[in-house]
Amino acid sequence: MAVDNGDFVRVNFTGKIKDTDDVFDTTYEEVAQEVGIFEENKTYKPIPIVVGGNHLLPAIEEAIIGLEEGDKKVIEVDAENGFGQRDSSLIQLVPMKEFKKQGMTPYPGMKIQSEGATGKILTVNGGRVKVDFNHELAGRDLVYDVEVTEIIEDETEKIKSMIELHYSNPNVDIDKTEIDIEDGVANIKLDDMSKFDQQSYMDITFARFRIAKDIWDNIDEINKVNFVDSFEKNEDSDDEEEAEE
Amino acid sequence: MAVDNGDFVRVNFTGKIKDTDDVFDTTYEEVAQEVGIFEENKTYKPIPIVVGGNHLLPAIEEAIIGLEEGDKKVIEVDAENGFGQRDSSLIQLVPMKEFKKQGMTPYPGMKIQSEGATGKILTVNGGRVKVDFNHELAGRDLVYDVEVTEIIEDETEKIKSMIELHYSNPNVDIDKTEIDIEDGVANIKLDDMSKFDQQSYMDITFARFRIAKDIWDNIDEINKVNFVDSFEKNEDSDDEEEAEE
């Protein structure tokens, strides 16, 4: 069976800058180690996506249509279809005193955060600091080596894959998720450990909304997703108490 | 019908110190205003409790058994059955330097927090500060004026009352709670606004556990409580889009 639009699949990939061959992202641990971008807290394994779901660059999701499970493909993505062209208006001169106010000493190459955007300092000249707020990959043509490791067919597994994608919690065992689908409703009961997440309830709601949307947009017979937290009276311990009496 | 153990009721009360007639707590806004203990963020209305559920002092919960809806009663609670006797080992001498370390200047009457306990400074003598960690009402005989405003009979209303008691969120409309009880399971769907609570998921889990426990301990036919967050595809907006084409 070949990959089609709307399919739930798992893919491995390595993204490189075309000109330099520099790897900027990968799902392979050995590649990350080799090129020196390995991160301790990241899990290296195929990531689940919906084809056409905007989980990866649209150009990549289109390019894997027609591949079979196990197929690999080299996908060239030009800057336009990657992270956009460079925009010179995003290079700004910032007075040095703005940095001093915050106790910062700017130097070329330093990364800074400003109103949610990441900037990279290009030059420091007396009272003026030149900061580039373009995406680091803007203007770059890219090459992705992509491998389709799995086409997910089972609906329960499709749902689990979206939980994996949108709600990552190292304490939660995805295999302990209980899912039942009935009359257009998917009822999801996560591993009990998820109840003790220290994130805000609102942040978890946003993750749940993304999970639910990917499910109802891509699984025809589901139009409602319930997340259920169960609290059950422990009859066993009552029995034990009685037995001890 | 008279109040019995295990009943869900709503009560108003005013608590006073017997010797001095000082009011230290009340559910009546006009009383709070009158004696100068009114708090802006507190809601003044009858509080829901389970009789024998340890939501108020056990002595009060016992004393209202047998009252009818609308009945009032003056309940005397001696120190032993109130907040306990004063314990002289809870009066401690703390070196002044401990306060200095934290940039504090202690004075008699000042309240301090230490390892979760609240202490009140009694005296400051040179290098030594005497702090009383007894409960402010320890050793005091108390008088409560209590009024049973409602005996809750409906099971759905009983469940709502425990949500009110354990999960207070000013943005959540308790009347928007959907509750259905079937085969020993209570399914609770709160007002959608509850999804955007900024408290941690774990803190909400603890509140839910208290709600669930009070339900299964006091409503015979329920042994499981599900909290359900629903996310539903909005078919209407799809239709609108089509109509515009």
Coordinates of C-alpha atoms in Angstrom, one line a residue:
Chain A
M1 CA 0.0 0.0 0.0
A2 CA 1.4 3.4 -1.0
V3 CA 1.3 6.5 1.2
D4 CA -1.7 8.8 0.4
N5 CA -2.8 12.2 1.6
G6 CA -4.4 12.0 5.0
D7 CA -2.5 8.8 5.9
F8 CA -1.0 8.4 9.4
V9 CA 2.7 7.4 9.0
R10 CA 5.9 7.3 10.9
V11 CA 9.0 8.8 9.3
N12 CA 12.7 9.1 10.0
F13 CA 14.5 12.1 8.4
T14 CA 17.8 14.0 8.3
G15 CA 17.6 17.6 7.1
K16 CA 20.7 19.2 5.6
I17 CA 21.6 22.6 4.1
K18 CA 22.2 21.9 0.4
D19 CA 25.2 24.2 -0.1
T20 CA 27.2 23.0 2.9
D21 CA 25.8 19.6 3.7
D22 CA 25.4 20.7 7.3
V23 CA 22.9 18.6 9.2
F24 CA 20.5 20.8 11.2
D25 CA 17.9 18.2 12.3
T26 CA 17.6 14.4 12.5
T27 CA 15.5 11.7 14.0
Y28 CA 18.5 9.3 13.9
E29 CA 20.5 9.2 17.2
E30 CA 23.7 8.0 15.4
V31 CA 23.5 10.8 12.9
A32 CA 23.0 13.4 15.7
Q33 CA 26.0 12.0 17.6
E34 CA 28.1 11.9 14.5
V35 CA 27.5 15.6 13.5
G36 CA 27.5 16.9 17.1
I37 CA 23.9 18.0 17.5
F38 CA 22.8 15.2 19.9
E39 CA 20.6 16.5 22.7
E40 CA 20.3 14.5 25.9
N41 CA 16.6 15.2 26.4
K42 CA 15.4 14.4 22.9
T43 CA 14.0 11.0 21.9
Y44 CA 15.4 9.8 18.6
K45 CA 12.9 7.6 16.8
P46 CA 10.6 7.9 13.8
I47 CA 8.0 10.7 14.3
P48 CA 4.3 10.2 13.7
I49 CA 2.6 12.6 11.3
V50 CA -0.5 12.9 9.2
V51 CA 0.4 13.4 5.5
G52 CA -1.0 16.9 4.7
G53 CA -1.4 17.7 8.3
N54 CA 1.3 20.4 8.4
H55 CA 3.4 18.4 10.9
L56 CA 6.4 18.7 8.7
L57 CA 7.2 21.1 5.8
P58 CA 4.3 20.7 3.3
A59 CA 6.9 20.0 0.6
I60 CA 8.1 17.0 2.5
E61 CA 4.6 15.7 3.2
E62 CA 3.7 16.0 -0.5
A63 CA 6.9 14.3 -1.6
I64 CA 6.3 11.1 0.4
I65 CA 2.9 10.5 -1.3
G66 CA 3.3 7.3 -3.3
L67 CA 6.1 5.8 -1.2
E68 CA 5.7 2.3 0.3
E69 CA 6.5 1.3 3.9
G70 CA 10.3 1.0 4.1
D71 CA 11.0 3.3 1.1
K72 CA 13.6 6.1 1.4
K73 CA 13.7 9.2 -0.7
V74 CA 16.0 12.2 -1.0
I75 CA 13.8 15.4 -1.1
E76 CA 15.1 18.7 -2.3
V77 CA 13.3 21.7 -0.8
D78 CA 14.2 25.1 -2.1
A79 CA 14.2 28.1 0.3
E80 CA 10.8 29.3 -1.0
N81 CA 9.2 26.0 0.1
G82 CA 11.4 25.7 3.1
F83 CA 11.8 28.4 5.7
G84 CA 11.2 31.3 3.2
Q85 CA 13.5 33.8 1.6
R86 CA 15.7 36.1 3.7
D87 CA 13.9 39.4 4.5
S88 CA 16.3 42.4 4.9
S89 CA 13.7 44.3 7.0
L90 CA 14.3 41.6 9.7
I91 CA 17.9 42.9 10.1
Q92 CA 17.7 45.6 12.7
L93 CA 20.0 48.1 14.3
V94 CA 19.5 48.1 18.1
P95 CA 21.1 50.8 20.4
M96 CA 23.7 49.3 22.7
K97 CA 21.9 50.9 25.7
E98 CA 18.9 48.5 25.2
F99 CA 21.3 45.6 25.9
K100 CA 23.0 47.4 28.8
K101 CA 19.6 47.9 30.4
Q102 CA 19.2 44.2 30.6
G103 CA 22.7 43.6 31.8
M104 CA 23.7 41.9 28.5
T105 CA 27.0 42.3 26.7
P106 CA 26.3 41.5 23.0
Y107 CA 28.9 39.8 20.8
P108 CA 28.7 38.5 17.2
G109 CA 27.0 35.1 17.0
M110 CA 25.1 35.6 20.3
K111 CA 21.4 34.5 20.2
I112 CA 18.8 36.8 21.8
Q113 CA 15.0 36.5 22.3
S114 CA 12.8 39.5 21.7
E115 CA 9.0 39.4 21.7
G116 CA 9.0 35.7 20.9
A117 CA 11.4 36.0 18.0
T118 CA 15.0 34.7 18.0
G119 CA 17.6 37.0 16.7
K120 CA 21.3 36.4 16.0
I121 CA 23.8 39.3 16.5
L122 CA 25.8 40.0 13.4
T123 CA 28.0 42.9 14.3
V124 CA 28.7 45.2 17.3
N125 CA 29.9 48.7 16.3
G126 CA 30.2 51.3 19.0
G127 CA 26.7 52.2 20.1
R128 CA 24.9 50.0 17.5
V129 CA 24.2 46.3 17.4
K130 CA 23.1 44.7 14.2
V131 CA 20.6 41.8 14.9
D132 CA 19.3 39.4 12.3
F133 CA 15.7 38.1 13.1
N134 CA 15.4 35.9 10.0
H135 CA 14.9 32.2 10.6
E136 CA 18.3 30.5 10.7
L137 CA 17.3 28.4 7.6
A138 CA 15.7 31.3 5.7
G139 CA 17.2 31.7 2.2
R140 CA 18.7 28.2 2.3
D141 CA 17.9 25.4 -0.1
L142 CA 17.5 22.2 1.9
V143 CA 17.9 18.4 1.3
Y144 CA 15.9 15.9 3.4
D145 CA 16.7 12.2 3.5
V146 CA 13.3 10.7 4.4
E147 CA 12.4 7.1 5.3
V148 CA 8.8 6.0 5.7
T149 CA 9.1 3.4 8.5
E150 CA 5.4 2.6 9.0
I151 CA 2.0 3.3 7.5
I152 CA -0.4 3.1 10.4
E153 CA -3.7 1.3 9.5
D154 CA -5.3 0.6 12.8
E155 CA -7.5 3.4 14.1
T156 CA -6.5 3.0 17.7
E157 CA -2.9 3.2 16.7
K158 CA -3.6 6.3 14.6
I159 CA -5.0 8.0 17.7
K160 CA -2.1 6.9 19.8
S161 CA 0.3 8.3 17.2
M162 CA -1.3 11.8 17.6
I163 CA -1.0 11.6 21.4
E164 CA 2.7 10.8 20.9
L165 CA 3.1 13.8 18.5
H166 CA 1.3 16.4 20.6
Y167 CA 1.6 15.3 24.2
S168 CA 5.1 14.1 25.1
N169 CA 5.5 13.3 28.8
P170 CA 8.4 11.1 29.8
N171 CA 6.5 9.7 32.7
V172 CA 3.5 8.6 30.6
D173 CA 3.5 5.1 29.0
I174 CA 1.7 5.4 25.6
D175 CA 1.0 1.7 25.7
K176 CA -1.2 2.2 28.8
T177 CA -3.6 4.4 26.8
E178 CA -7.1 2.9 26.7
I179 CA -9.0 3.9 23.6
D180 CA -12.5 2.9 22.6
I181 CA -14.4 4.2 19.5
E182 CA -18.2 4.0 19.4
D183 CA -20.8 5.9 17.6
G184 CA -18.4 8.5 16.2
V185 CA -16.8 9.2 19.6
A186 CA -13.3 8.3 20.6
N187 CA -12.9 7.9 24.4
I188 CA -9.3 8.2 25.5
K189 CA -8.0 7.3 28.9
L190 CA -4.3 8.0 29.3
D191 CA -1.9 6.3 31.6
D192 CA -2.7 7.3 35.2
M193 CA 0.6 9.0 35.5
S194 CA -0.7 11.7 33.2
K195 CA -2.9 12.9 36.0
F196 CA 0.1 14.2 37.9
D197 CA 1.5 16.4 35.1
Q198 CA 2.7 19.6 36.5
Q199 CA 2.0 21.6 33.4
S200 CA -1.0 23.9 33.6
Y201 CA -4.4 22.5 32.8
M202 CA -4.8 25.0 30.0
D203 CA -1.6 23.9 28.3
I204 CA -2.8 20.3 28.3
T205 CA -6.1 21.5 26.9
F206 CA -4.3 23.0 24.0
A207 CA -2.4 19.8 23.3
R208 CA -5.7 17.8 23.6
F209 CA -7.3 20.2 21.1
R210 CA -4.5 19.5 18.6
I211 CA -4.8 15.8 19.1
A212 CA -8.6 15.9 18.7
K213 CA -8.4 18.1 15.6
D214 CA -5.9 15.8 13.8
I215 CA -8.2 12.8 14.7
W216 CA -11.5 14.3 13.4
D217 CA -9.9 15.9 10.4
N218 CA -8.4 12.6 9.3
I219 CA -10.5 9.7 10.6
D220 CA -13.8 9.9 8.9
E221 CA -16.0 8.2 11.4
I222 CA -14.9 10.2 14.4
N223 CA -16.3 13.7 15.1
K224 CA -15.9 13.9 18.9
V225 CA -12.9 13.1 21.2
N226 CA -13.4 12.6 24.9
F227 CA -10.5 12.7 27.4
V228 CA -11.5 10.7 30.5
D229 CA -9.9 10.8 33.9
S230 CA -11.3 8.0 36.0
F231 CA -11.3 7.8 39.8
E232 CA -12.4 4.5 41.2
K233 CA -13.3 3.3 44.7
N234 CA -10.7 0.7 45.7
E235 CA -13.0 -2.2 46.7
D236 CA -10.0 -4.4 47.3
S237 CA -8.7 -2.4 50.2
D238 CA -12.1 -2.4 51.8
D239 CA -12.1 -6.2 51.6
E240 CA -8.7 -6.4 53.1
E241 CA -9.8 -4.2 56.0
E242 CA -12.8 -6.5 56.6
A243 CA -10.6 -9.6 56.3
E244 CA -8.3 -8.2 59.0
E245 CA -11.1 -7.6 61.5
Chain B
M1 CA -36.8 15.3 57.1
A2 CA -34.0 15.7 59.7
V3 CA -30.3 15.8 59.0
D4 CA -28.6 12.4 59.3
N5 CA -25.0 11.2 59.2
G6 CA -23.8 11.1 55.5
D7 CA -26.3 13.7 54.4
F8 CA -25.3 16.4 51.9
V9 CA -26.3 19.7 53.4
R10 CA -25.6 23.4 53.0
V11 CA -24.9 25.4 56.2
N12 CA -24.3 29.0 57.2
F13 CA -22.3 29.6 60.3
T14 CA -20.5 32.3 62.4
G15 CA -17.7 31.1 64.6
K16 CA -16.8 33.1 67.8
I17 CA -14.4 32.8 70.6
K18 CA -16.5 32.1 73.7
D19 CA -14.6 34.3 76.2
T20 CA -14.4 37.4 74.0
D21 CA -17.3 37.0 71.5
D22 CA -14.8 37.8 68.8
V23 CA -15.9 36.5 65.4
F24 CA -13.1 34.7 63.5
D25 CA -15.0 33.1 60.6
T26 CA -18.4 33.5 59.0
T27 CA -20.4 32.6 55.8
Y28 CA -22.6 35.8 56.2
E29 CA -21.3 38.8 54.3
E30 CA -23.1 41.3 56.5
V31 CA -21.5 39.8 59.6
A32 CA -18.0 39.8 58.0
Q33 CA -18.5 43.5 57.1
E34 CA -19.8 44.4 60.6
V35 CA -16.9 42.9 62.5
G36 CA -14.3 43.9 60.0
I37 CA -13.1 40.5 58.6
F38 CA -14.7 40.9 55.2
E39 CA -12.4 39.6 52.4
E40 CA -12.9 40.8 48.8
N41 CA -12.1 37.5 47.1
K42 CA -14.2 35.3 49.4
T43 CA -17.7 34.3 48.4
Y44 CA -20.2 34.6 51.2
K45 CA -22.9 31.9 50.9
P46 CA -23.9 28.7 52.6
I47 CA -21.1 26.0 52.3
P48 CA -21.9 22.5 51.1
I49 CA -20.7 19.7 53.3
V50 CA -21.3 16.0 54.0
V51 CA -22.3 15.4 57.6
G52 CA -19.5 13.3 59.0
G53 CA -17.2 14.1 56.1
N54 CA -14.8 16.1 58.1
H55 CA -15.5 19.2 56.1
L56 CA -16.2 21.2 59.3
L57 CA -15.1 20.4 62.9
P58 CA -16.5 17.0 63.7
A59 CA -18.2 18.5 66.8
I60 CA -20.2 20.8 64.5
E61 CA -21.1 18.0 62.0
E62 CA -22.4 15.9 64.9
A63 CA -24.4 18.7 66.5
I64 CA -26.4 19.4 63.4
I65 CA -27.7 15.8 63.2
G66 CA -31.5 15.9 63.8
L67 CA -32.0 19.5 62.7
E68 CA -34.5 20.2 59.9
E69 CA -34.0 22.5 56.9
G70 CA -34.1 26.1 58.1
D71 CA -33.2 25.2 61.7
K72 CA -30.6 27.2 63.6
K73 CA -28.5 26.1 66.5
V74 CA -25.9 27.5 68.8
I75 CA -23.2 25.0 69.2
E76 CA -20.5 25.2 71.9
V77 CA -17.2 23.5 71.0
D78 CA -14.6 23.3 73.8
A79 CA -10.9 23.7 72.9
E80 CA -10.4 20.0 73.0
N81 CA -13.0 19.4 70.3
G82 CA -12.0 22.6 68.5
F83 CA -8.5 23.4 67.5
G84 CA -6.9 21.5 70.4
Q85 CA -5.2 22.6 73.7
R86 CA -2.2 24.9 73.6
D87 CA 1.1 23.0 73.5
S88 CA 3.9 24.8 75.2
S89 CA 6.5 22.9 73.2
L90 CA 5.2 24.8 70.2
I91 CA 6.5 28.1 71.7
Q92 CA 10.1 28.4 70.5
L93 CA 13.0 30.7 71.0
V94 CA 14.6 31.5 67.7
P95 CA 18.0 33.3 67.4
M96 CA 17.6 36.8 65.9
K97 CA 20.3 36.0 63.3
E98 CA 17.9 33.5 61.7
F99 CA 15.6 36.5 60.9
K100 CA 18.5 38.7 59.9
K101 CA 19.6 36.1 57.4
Q102 CA 16.3 36.5 55.6
G103 CA 16.3 40.2 55.9
M104 CA 13.4 40.2 58.4
T105 CA 13.0 42.6 61.3
P106 CA 10.7 40.7 63.8
Y107 CA 8.3 42.6 66.1
P108 CA 5.6 41.3 68.5
G109 CA 2.4 40.3 66.7
M110 CA 4.2 39.6 63.3
K111 CA 3.2 36.4 61.6
I112 CA 5.8 34.2 60.0
Q113 CA 5.8 31.0 58.0
S114 CA 8.2 28.2 58.7
E115 CA 8.1 24.7 57.2
G116 CA 4.4 25.1 56.4
A117 CA 3.5 26.2 59.9
T118 CA 2.4 29.7 60.8
G119 CA 3.9 31.3 63.9
K120 CA 3.2 34.5 65.7
I121 CA 6.0 36.5 67.3
L122 CA 5.3 37.0 71.1
T123 CA 8.4 38.9 72.2
V124 CA 11.7 40.2 70.9
N125 CA 14.4 40.3 73.6
G126 CA 17.9 41.1 72.4
G127 CA 19.2 38.2 70.5
R128 CA 16.2 36.0 71.1
V129 CA 12.7 35.9 69.5
K130 CA 9.9 34.0 71.1
V131 CA 7.6 32.5 68.4
D132 CA 4.3 30.7 69.1
F133 CA 3.5 28.0 66.6
N134 CA 0.2 27.0 68.2
H135 CA -3.0 27.4 66.1
E136 CA -4.5 30.8 66.8
L137 CA -7.6 29.2 68.1
A138 CA -5.8 26.5 70.2
G139 CA -6.9 26.6 73.8
R140 CA -10.0 28.6 73.0
D141 CA -13.6 27.4 73.7
L142 CA -15.7 28.3 70.7
V143 CA -19.3 29.1 69.9
Y144 CA -20.8 28.5 66.5
D145 CA -24.1 29.9 65.3
V146 CA -25.1 27.4 62.6
E147 CA -28.1 27.3 60.2
V148 CA -29.0 24.4 58.0
T149 CA -30.2 26.1 54.8
E150 CA -30.7 23.0 52.7
I151 CA -30.7 19.3 52.8
I152 CA -29.7 18.1 49.3
E153 CA -31.7 15.1 48.1
D154 CA -31.1 14.9 44.4
E155 CA -28.0 12.9 43.6
T156 CA -26.9 15.2 40.7
E157 CA -27.1 18.1 43.1
K158 CA -25.1 16.2 45.7
I159 CA -22.3 15.8 43.2
K160 CA -22.5 19.4 42.2
S161 CA -22.2 20.4 45.8
M162 CA -18.9 18.5 46.2
I163 CA -17.5 20.2 43.1
E164 CA -18.4 23.5 44.6
L165 CA -16.7 22.6 47.9
H166 CA -13.4 21.2 46.4
Y167 CA -13.0 23.0 43.1
S168 CA -13.7 26.7 43.3
N169 CA -12.9 28.6 40.1
P170 CA -14.6 32.0 39.6
N171 CA -14.7 31.5 35.8
V172 CA -16.6 28.2 36.0
D173 CA -20.4 28.2 36.1
I174 CA -21.4 25.2 38.3
D175 CA -24.8 25.2 36.6
K176 CA -23.1 24.3 33.3
T177 CA -21.9 21.0 34.8
E178 CA -23.3 18.0 33.0
I179 CA -23.7 14.9 35.1
D180 CA -25.0 11.5 34.2
I181 CA -25.1 8.5 36.5
E182 CA -25.3 5.0 35.0
D183 CA -24.3 1.5 36.2
G184 CA -22.5 2.8 39.3
V185 CA -20.5 5.4 37.3
A186 CA -20.9 9.2 37.6
N187 CA -19.7 11.0 34.4
I188 CA -19.0 14.6 35.1
K189 CA -18.5 17.2 32.3
L190 CA -17.6 20.6 33.8
D191 CA -18.3 24.0 32.2
D192 CA -16.0 24.4 29.2
M193 CA -14.2 27.3 30.9
S194 CA -12.6 24.8 33.4
K195 CA -10.4 23.5 30.5
F196 CA -8.5 26.8 30.6
D197 CA -7.6 26.7 34.3
Q198 CA -4.0 27.8 34.8
Q199 CA -3.5 25.7 37.9
S200 CA -1.3 22.6 37.3
Y201 CA -3.0 19.4 36.1
M202 CA -1.8 17.7 39.2
D203 CA -3.5 20.2 41.6
I204 CA -6.7 19.7 39.7
T205 CA -6.3 15.9 40.0
F206 CA -6.0 16.3 43.8
A207 CA -9.3 18.3 43.9
R208 CA -11.0 15.7 41.6
F209 CA -9.8 12.9 43.9
R210 CA -11.4 14.7 46.9
I211 CA -14.6 15.2 44.9
A212 CA -14.7 11.5 43.8
K213 CA -14.0 10.2 47.4
D214 CA -16.8 12.2 48.9
I215 CA -19.1 10.9 46.2
W216 CA -18.3 7.2 46.5
D217 CA -18.1 7.3 50.3
N218 CA -21.5 8.9 50.6
I219 CA -23.6 7.9 47.6
D220 CA -24.1 4.1 47.8
E221 CA -24.7 3.3 44.1
I222 CA -21.6 5.2 42.8
N223 CA -18.2 3.6 42.9
K224 CA -16.5 5.3 40.0
V225 CA -16.3 8.9 39.0
N226 CA -15.2 10.0 35.5
F227 CA -14.2 13.5 34.6
V228 CA -14.7 14.0 30.9
D229 CA -13.3 16.8 28.7
S230 CA -15.0 16.7 25.3
F231 CA -13.6 18.1 22.1
E232 CA -16.2 18.1 19.2
K233 CA -15.8 18.9 15.6
N234 CA -17.8 21.9 14.7
E235 CA -20.0 20.7 11.9
D236 CA -21.9 24.0 11.7
S237 CA -18.9 26.0 10.6
D238 CA -18.2 23.5 7.8
D239 CA -21.8 24.0 6.6
E240 CA -21.4 27.7 6.7
E241 CA -18.3 27.5 4.6
E242 CA -20.1 25.4 2.1
A243 CA -23.1 27.8 2.0
E244 CA -20.7 30.7 1.2
E245 CA -19.2 29.0 -1.8

